[in-house]
mmCIF file with all atom_site columns, C-alpha atoms in Angstrom:
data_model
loop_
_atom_site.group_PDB
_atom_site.id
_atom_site.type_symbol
_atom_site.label_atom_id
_atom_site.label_alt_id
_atom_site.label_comp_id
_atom_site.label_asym_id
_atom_site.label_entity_id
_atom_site.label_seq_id
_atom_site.pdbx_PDB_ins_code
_atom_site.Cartn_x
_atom_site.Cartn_y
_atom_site.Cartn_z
_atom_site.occupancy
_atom_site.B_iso_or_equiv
_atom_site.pdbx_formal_charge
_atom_site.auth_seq_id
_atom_site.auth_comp_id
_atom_site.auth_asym_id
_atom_site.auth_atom_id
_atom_site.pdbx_PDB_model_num
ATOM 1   C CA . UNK A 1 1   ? 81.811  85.153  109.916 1.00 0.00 ? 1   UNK A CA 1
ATOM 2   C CA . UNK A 1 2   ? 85.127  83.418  110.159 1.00 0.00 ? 2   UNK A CA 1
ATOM 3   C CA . UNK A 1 3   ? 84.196  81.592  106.912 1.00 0.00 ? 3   UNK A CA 1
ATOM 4   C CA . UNK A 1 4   ? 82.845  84.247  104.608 1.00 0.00 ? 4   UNK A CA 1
ATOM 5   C CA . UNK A 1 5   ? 85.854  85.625  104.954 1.00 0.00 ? 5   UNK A CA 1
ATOM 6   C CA . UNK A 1 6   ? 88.078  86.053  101.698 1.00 0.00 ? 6   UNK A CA 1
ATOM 7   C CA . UNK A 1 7   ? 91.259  87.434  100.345 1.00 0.00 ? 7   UNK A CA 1
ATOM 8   C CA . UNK A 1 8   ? 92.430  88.225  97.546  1.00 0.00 ? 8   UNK A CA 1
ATOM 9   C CA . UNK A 1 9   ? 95.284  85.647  96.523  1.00 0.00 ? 9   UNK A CA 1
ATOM 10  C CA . UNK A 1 10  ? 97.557  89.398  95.707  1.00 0.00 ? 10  UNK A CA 1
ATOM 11  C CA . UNK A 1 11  ? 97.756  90.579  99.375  1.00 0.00 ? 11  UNK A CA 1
ATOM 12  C CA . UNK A 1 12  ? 98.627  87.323  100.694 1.00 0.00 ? 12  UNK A CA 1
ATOM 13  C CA . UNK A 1 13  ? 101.263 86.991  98.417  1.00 0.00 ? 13  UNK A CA 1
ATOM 14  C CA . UNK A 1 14  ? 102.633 90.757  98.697  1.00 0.00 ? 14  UNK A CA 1
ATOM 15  C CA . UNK A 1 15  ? 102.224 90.468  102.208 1.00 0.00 ? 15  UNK A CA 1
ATOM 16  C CA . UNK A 1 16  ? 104.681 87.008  102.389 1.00 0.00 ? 16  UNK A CA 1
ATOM 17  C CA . UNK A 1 17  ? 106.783 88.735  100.204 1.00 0.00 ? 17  UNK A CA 1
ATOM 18  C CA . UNK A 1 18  ? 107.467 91.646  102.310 1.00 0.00 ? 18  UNK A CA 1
ATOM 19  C CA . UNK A 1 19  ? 108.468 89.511  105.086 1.00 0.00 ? 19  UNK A CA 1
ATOM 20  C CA . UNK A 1 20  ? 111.565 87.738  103.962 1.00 0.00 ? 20  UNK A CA 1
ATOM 21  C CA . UNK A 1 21  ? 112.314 91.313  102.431 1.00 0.00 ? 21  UNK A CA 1
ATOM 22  C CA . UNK A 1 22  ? 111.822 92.960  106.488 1.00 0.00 ? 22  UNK A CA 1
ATOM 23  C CA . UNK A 1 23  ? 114.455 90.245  107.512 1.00 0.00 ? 23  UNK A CA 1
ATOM 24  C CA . UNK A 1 24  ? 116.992 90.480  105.223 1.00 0.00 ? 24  UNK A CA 1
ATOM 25  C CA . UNK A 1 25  ? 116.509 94.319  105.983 1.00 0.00 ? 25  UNK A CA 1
ATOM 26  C CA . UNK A 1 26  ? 117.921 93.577  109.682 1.00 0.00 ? 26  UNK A CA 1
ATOM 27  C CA . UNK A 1 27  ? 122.138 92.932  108.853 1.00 0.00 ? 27  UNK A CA 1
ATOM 28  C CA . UNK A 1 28  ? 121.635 95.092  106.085 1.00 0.00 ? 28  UNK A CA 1
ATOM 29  C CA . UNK A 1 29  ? 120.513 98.147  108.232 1.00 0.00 ? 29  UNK A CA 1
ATOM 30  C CA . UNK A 1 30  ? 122.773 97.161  111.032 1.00 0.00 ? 30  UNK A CA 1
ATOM 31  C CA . UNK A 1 31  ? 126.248 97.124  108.644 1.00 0.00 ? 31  UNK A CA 1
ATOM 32  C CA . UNK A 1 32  ? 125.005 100.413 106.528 1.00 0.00 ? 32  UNK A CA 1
ATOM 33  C CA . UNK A 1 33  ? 124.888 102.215 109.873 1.00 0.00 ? 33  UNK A CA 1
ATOM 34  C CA . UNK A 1 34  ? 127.927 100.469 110.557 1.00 0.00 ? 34  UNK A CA 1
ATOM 35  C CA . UNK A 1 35  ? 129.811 102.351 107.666 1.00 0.00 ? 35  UNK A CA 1
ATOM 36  C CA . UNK A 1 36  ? 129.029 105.629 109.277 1.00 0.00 ? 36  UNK A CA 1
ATOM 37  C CA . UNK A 1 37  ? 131.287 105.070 112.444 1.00 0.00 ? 37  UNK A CA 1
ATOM 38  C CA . UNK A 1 38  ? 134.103 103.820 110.183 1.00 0.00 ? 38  UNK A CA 1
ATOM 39  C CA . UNK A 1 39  ? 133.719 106.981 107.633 1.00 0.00 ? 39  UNK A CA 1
ATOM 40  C CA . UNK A 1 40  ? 133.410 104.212 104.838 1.00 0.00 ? 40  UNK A CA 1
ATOM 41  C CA . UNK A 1 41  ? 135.403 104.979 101.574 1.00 0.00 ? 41  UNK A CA 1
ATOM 42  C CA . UNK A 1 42  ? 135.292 108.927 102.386 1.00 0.00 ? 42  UNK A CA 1
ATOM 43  C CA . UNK A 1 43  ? 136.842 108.366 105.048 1.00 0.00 ? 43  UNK A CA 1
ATOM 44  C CA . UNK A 1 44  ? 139.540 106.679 103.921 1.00 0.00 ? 44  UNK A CA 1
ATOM 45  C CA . UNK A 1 45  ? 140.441 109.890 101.632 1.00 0.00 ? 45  UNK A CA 1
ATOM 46  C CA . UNK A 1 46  ? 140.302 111.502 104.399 1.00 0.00 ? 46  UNK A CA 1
ATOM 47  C CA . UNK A 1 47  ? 142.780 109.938 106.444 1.00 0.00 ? 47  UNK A CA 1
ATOM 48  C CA . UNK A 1 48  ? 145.303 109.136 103.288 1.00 0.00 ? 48  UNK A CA 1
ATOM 49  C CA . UNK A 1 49  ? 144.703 112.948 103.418 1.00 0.00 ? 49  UNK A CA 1
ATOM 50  C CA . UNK A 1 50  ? 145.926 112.960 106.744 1.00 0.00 ? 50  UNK A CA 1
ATOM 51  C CA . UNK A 1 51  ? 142.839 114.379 108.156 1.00 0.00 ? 51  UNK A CA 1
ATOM 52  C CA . UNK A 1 52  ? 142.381 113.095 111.877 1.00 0.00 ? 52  UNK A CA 1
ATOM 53  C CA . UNK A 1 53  ? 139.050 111.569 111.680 1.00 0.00 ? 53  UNK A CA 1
ATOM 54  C CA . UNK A 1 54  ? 138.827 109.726 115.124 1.00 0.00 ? 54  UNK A CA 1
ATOM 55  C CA . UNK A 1 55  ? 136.941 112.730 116.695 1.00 0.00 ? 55  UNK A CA 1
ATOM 56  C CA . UNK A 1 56  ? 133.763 112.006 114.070 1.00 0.00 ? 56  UNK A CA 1
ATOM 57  C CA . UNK A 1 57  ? 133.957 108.057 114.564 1.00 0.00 ? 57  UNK A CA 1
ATOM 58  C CA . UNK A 1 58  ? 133.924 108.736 118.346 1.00 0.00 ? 58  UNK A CA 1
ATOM 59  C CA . UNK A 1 59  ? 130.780 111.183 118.408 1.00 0.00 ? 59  UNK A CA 1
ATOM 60  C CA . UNK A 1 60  ? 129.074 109.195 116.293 1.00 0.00 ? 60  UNK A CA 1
ATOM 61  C CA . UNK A 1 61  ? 129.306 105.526 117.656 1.00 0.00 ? 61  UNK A CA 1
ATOM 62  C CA . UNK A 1 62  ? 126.044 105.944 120.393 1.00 0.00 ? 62  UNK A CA 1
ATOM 63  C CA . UNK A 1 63  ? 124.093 107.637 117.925 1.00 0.00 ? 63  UNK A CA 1
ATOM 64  C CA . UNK A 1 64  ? 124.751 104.586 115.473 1.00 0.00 ? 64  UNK A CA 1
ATOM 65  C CA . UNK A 1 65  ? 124.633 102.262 118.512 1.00 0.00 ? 65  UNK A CA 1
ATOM 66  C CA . UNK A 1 66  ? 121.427 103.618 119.003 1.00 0.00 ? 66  UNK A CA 1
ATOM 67  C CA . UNK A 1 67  ? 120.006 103.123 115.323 1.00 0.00 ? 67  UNK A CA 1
ATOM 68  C CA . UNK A 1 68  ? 121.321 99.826  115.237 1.00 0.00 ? 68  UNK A CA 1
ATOM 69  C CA . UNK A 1 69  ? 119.298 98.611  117.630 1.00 0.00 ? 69  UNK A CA 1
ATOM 70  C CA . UNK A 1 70  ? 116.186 100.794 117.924 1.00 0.00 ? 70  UNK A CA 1
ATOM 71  C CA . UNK A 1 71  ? 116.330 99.538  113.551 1.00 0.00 ? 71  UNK A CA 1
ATOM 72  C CA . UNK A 1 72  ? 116.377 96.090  114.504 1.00 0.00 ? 72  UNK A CA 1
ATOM 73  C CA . UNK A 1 73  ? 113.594 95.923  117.005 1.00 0.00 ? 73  UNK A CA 1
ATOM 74  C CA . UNK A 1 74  ? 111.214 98.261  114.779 1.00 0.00 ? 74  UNK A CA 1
ATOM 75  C CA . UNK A 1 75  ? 111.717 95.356  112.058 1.00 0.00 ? 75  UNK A CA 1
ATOM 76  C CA . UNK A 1 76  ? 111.552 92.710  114.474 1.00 0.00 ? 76  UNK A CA 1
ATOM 77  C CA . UNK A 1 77  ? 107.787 94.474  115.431 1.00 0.00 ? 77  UNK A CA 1
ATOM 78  C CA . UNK A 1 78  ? 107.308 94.886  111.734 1.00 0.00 ? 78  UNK A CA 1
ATOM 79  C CA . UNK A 1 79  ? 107.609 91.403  111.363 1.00 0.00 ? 79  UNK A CA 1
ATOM 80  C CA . UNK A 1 80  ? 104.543 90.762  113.975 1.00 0.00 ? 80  UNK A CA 1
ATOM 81  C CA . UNK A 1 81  ? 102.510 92.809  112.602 1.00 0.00 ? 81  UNK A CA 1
ATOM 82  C CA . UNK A 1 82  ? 102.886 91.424  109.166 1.00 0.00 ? 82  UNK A CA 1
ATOM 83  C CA . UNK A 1 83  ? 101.882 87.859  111.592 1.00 0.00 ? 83  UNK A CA 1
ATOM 84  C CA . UNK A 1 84  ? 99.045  90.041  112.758 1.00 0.00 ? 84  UNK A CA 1
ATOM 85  C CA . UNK A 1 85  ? 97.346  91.313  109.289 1.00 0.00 ? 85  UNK A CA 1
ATOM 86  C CA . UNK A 1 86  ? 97.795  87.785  108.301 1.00 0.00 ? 86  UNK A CA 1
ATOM 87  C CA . UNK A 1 87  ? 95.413  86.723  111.007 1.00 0.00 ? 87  UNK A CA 1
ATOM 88  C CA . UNK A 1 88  ? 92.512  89.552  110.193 1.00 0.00 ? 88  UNK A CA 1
ATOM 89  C CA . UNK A 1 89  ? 94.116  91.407  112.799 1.00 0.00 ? 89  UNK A CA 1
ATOM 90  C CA . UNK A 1 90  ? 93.753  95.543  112.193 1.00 0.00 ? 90  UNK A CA 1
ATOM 91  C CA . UNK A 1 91  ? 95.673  96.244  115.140 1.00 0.00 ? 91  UNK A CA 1
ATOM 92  C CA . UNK A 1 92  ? 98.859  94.674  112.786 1.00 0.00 ? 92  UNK A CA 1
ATOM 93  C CA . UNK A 1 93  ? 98.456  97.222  110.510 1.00 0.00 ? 93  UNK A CA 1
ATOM 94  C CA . UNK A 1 94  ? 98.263  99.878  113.002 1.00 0.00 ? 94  UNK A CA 1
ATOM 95  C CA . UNK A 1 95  ? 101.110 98.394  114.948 1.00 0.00 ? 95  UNK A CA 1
ATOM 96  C CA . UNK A 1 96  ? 102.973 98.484  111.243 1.00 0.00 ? 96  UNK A CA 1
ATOM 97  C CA . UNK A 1 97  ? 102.324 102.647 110.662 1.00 0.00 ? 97  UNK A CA 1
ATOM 98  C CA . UNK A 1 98  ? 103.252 103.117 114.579 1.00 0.00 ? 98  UNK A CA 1
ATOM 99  C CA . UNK A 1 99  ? 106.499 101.369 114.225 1.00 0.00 ? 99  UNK A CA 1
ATOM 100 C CA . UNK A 1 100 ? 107.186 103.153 110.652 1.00 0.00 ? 100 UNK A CA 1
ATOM 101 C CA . UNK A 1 101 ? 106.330 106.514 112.504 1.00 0.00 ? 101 UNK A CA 1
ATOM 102 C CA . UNK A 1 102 ? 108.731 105.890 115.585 1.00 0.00 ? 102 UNK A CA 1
ATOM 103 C CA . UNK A 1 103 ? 111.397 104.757 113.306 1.00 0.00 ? 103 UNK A CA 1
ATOM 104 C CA . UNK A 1 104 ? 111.317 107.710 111.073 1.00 0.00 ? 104 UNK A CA 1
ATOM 105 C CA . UNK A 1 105 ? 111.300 109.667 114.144 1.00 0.00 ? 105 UNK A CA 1
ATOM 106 C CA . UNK A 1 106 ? 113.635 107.731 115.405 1.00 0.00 ? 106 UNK A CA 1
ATOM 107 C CA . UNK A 1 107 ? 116.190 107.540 112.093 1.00 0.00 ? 107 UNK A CA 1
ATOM 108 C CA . UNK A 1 108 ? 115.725 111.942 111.730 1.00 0.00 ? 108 UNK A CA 1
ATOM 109 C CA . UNK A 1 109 ? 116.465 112.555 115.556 1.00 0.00 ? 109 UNK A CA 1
ATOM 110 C CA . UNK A 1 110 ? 119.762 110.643 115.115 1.00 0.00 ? 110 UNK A CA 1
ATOM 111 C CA . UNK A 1 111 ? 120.998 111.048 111.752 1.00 0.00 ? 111 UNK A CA 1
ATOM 112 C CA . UNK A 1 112 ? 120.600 114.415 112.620 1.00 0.00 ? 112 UNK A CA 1
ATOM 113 C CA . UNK A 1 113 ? 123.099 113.972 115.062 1.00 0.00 ? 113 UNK A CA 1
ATOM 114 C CA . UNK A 1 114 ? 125.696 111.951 113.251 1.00 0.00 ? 114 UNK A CA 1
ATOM 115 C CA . UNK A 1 115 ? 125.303 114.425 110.277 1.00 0.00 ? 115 UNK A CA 1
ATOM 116 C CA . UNK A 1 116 ? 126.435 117.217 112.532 1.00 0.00 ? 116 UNK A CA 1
ATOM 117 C CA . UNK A 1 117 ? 129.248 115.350 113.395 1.00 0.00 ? 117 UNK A CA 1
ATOM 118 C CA . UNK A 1 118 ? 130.286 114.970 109.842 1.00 0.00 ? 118 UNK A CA 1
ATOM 119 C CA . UNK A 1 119 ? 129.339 118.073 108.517 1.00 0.00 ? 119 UNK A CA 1
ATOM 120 C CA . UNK A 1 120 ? 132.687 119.792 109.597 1.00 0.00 ? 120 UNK A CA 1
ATOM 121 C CA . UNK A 1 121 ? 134.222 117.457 106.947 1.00 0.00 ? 121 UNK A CA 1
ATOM 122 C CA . UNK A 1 122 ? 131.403 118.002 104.259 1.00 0.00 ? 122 UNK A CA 1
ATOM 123 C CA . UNK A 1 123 ? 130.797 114.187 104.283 1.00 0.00 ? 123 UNK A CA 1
ATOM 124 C CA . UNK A 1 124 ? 126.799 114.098 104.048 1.00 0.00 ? 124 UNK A CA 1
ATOM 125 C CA . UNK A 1 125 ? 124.644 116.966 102.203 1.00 0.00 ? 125 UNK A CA 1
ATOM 126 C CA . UNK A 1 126 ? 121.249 116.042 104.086 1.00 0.00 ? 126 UNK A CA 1
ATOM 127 C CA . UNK A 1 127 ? 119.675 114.052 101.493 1.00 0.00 ? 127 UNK A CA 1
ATOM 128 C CA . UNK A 1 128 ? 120.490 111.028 103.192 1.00 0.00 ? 128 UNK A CA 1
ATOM 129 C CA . UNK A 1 129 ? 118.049 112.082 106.419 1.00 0.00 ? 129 UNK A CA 1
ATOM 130 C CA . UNK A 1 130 ? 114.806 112.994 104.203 1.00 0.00 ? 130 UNK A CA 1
ATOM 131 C CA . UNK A 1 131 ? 115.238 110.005 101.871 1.00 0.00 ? 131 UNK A CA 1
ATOM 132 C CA . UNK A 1 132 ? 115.799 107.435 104.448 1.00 0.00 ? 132 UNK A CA 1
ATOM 133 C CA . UNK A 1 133 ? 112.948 108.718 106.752 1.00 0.00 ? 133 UNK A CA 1
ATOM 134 C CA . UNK A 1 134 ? 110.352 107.842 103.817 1.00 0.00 ? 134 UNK A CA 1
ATOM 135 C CA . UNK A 1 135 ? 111.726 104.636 103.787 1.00 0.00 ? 135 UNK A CA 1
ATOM 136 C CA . UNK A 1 136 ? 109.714 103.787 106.920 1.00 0.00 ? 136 UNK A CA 1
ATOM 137 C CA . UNK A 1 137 ? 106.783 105.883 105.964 1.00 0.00 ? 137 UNK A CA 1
ATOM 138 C CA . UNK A 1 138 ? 106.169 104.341 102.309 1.00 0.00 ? 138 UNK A CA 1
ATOM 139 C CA . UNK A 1 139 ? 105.814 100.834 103.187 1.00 0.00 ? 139 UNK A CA 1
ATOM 140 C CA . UNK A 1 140 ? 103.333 101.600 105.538 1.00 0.00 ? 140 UNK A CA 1
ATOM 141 C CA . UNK A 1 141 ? 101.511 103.488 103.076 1.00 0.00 ? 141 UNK A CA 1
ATOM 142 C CA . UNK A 1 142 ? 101.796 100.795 101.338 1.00 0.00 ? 142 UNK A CA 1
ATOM 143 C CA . UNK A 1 143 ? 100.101 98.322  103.709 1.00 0.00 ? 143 UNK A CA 1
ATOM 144 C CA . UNK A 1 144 ? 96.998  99.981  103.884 1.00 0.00 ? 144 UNK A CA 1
ATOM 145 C CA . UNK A 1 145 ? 96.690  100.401 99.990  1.00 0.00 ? 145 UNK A CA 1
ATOM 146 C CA . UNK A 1 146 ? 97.259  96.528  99.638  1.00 0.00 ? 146 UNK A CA 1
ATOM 147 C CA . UNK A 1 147 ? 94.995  95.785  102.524 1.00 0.00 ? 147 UNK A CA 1
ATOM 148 C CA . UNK A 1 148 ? 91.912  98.157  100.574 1.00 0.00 ? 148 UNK A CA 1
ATOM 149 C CA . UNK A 1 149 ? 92.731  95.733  97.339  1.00 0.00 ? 149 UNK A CA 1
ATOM 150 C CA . UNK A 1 150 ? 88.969  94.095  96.705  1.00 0.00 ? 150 UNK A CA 1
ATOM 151 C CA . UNK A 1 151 ? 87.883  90.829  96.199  1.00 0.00 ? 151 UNK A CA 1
ATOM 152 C CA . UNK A 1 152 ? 83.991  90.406  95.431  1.00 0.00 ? 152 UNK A CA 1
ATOM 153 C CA . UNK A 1 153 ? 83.469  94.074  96.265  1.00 0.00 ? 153 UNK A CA 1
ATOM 154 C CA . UNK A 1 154 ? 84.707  93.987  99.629  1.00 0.00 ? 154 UNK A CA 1
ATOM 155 C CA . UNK A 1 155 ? 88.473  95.033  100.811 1.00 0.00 ? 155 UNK A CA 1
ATOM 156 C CA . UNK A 1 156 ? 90.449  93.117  103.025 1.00 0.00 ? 156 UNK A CA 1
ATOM 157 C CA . UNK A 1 157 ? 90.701  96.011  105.601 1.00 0.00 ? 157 UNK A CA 1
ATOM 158 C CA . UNK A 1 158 ? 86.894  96.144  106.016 1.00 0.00 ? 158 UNK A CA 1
ATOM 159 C CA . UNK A 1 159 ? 87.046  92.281  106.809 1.00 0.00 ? 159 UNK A CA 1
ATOM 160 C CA . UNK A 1 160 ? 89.385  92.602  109.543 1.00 0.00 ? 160 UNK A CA 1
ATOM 161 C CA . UNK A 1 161 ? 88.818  92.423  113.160 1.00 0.00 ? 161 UNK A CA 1
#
């Protein structure tokens, strides 16, 4: 079966796309979140202000801490699974949504967190958390529309193990 096997030339290359995309995604998601413990340019208002803004930066450094690095093992995992779909592997694409689930999870439980910290100072309006959290989701969704693309009738997904 191994050689009737066929993909369409499409999800090989979106898939090899995404992954140079899912690393760059790593220092990127680890020095956004980093802007949140130092208040970013909002924060410097604030303190020019004279607003004493150490209280938010220290409440929110675990939670950020904790993005940081729960972030950059979820793309790290992302990465393998892309590995895994690459190899007719279905368990890669449900490692992909698991990982995109836990993330969002992940990303609402703690944002939550560092935008109660903030909100005394009216930094964040809450747009940020239910934006971001479909971040994780859409990809996924994503995945498993690219992996139904056909090629001679048949979809990728239905070929994999």
């Amino acid at each position: 079966m191994e050689n009737n096997r066929e993909r369409s030339r499409w999800i090989v290359n979106l898939i090899v796309l995404a992954i140079p995309a899912t690393i760059l995604l790593i220092p990127v998601d680890i020095m956004s979140l980093q802007s949140l413990v130092d208040l970013g340019f909002k924060g410097e208002i604030l303190e020019k202000a004279g607003v004493d803004v150490s209280a938010v930066t220290r409440g929110v450094r675990d939670d950020v801490l904790a993005l940081q690095i729960i972030l950059s093992v979820a793309r790290l995992l992302m990465l393998y699974s892309y590995y895994l779909v690459l190899d007719w592997k279905r368990k890669g694409a449900y490692l992909y949504l698991s990982v995109s689930v836990i993330s969002a999870l992940a990303y609402w439980y703690f944002m939550g967190n560092i935008i109660d910290e903030y909100s005394c100072f009216g930094l964040i309006t809450g747009a940020e958390l239910l934006t971001s959290s479909f971040s994780f989701i859409v990809p996924a969704l994503l995945l498993f529309l690219i992996l139904r693309i056909k090629k001679n009738g048949v979809s990728c997904w239905k070929l994999m193990d």
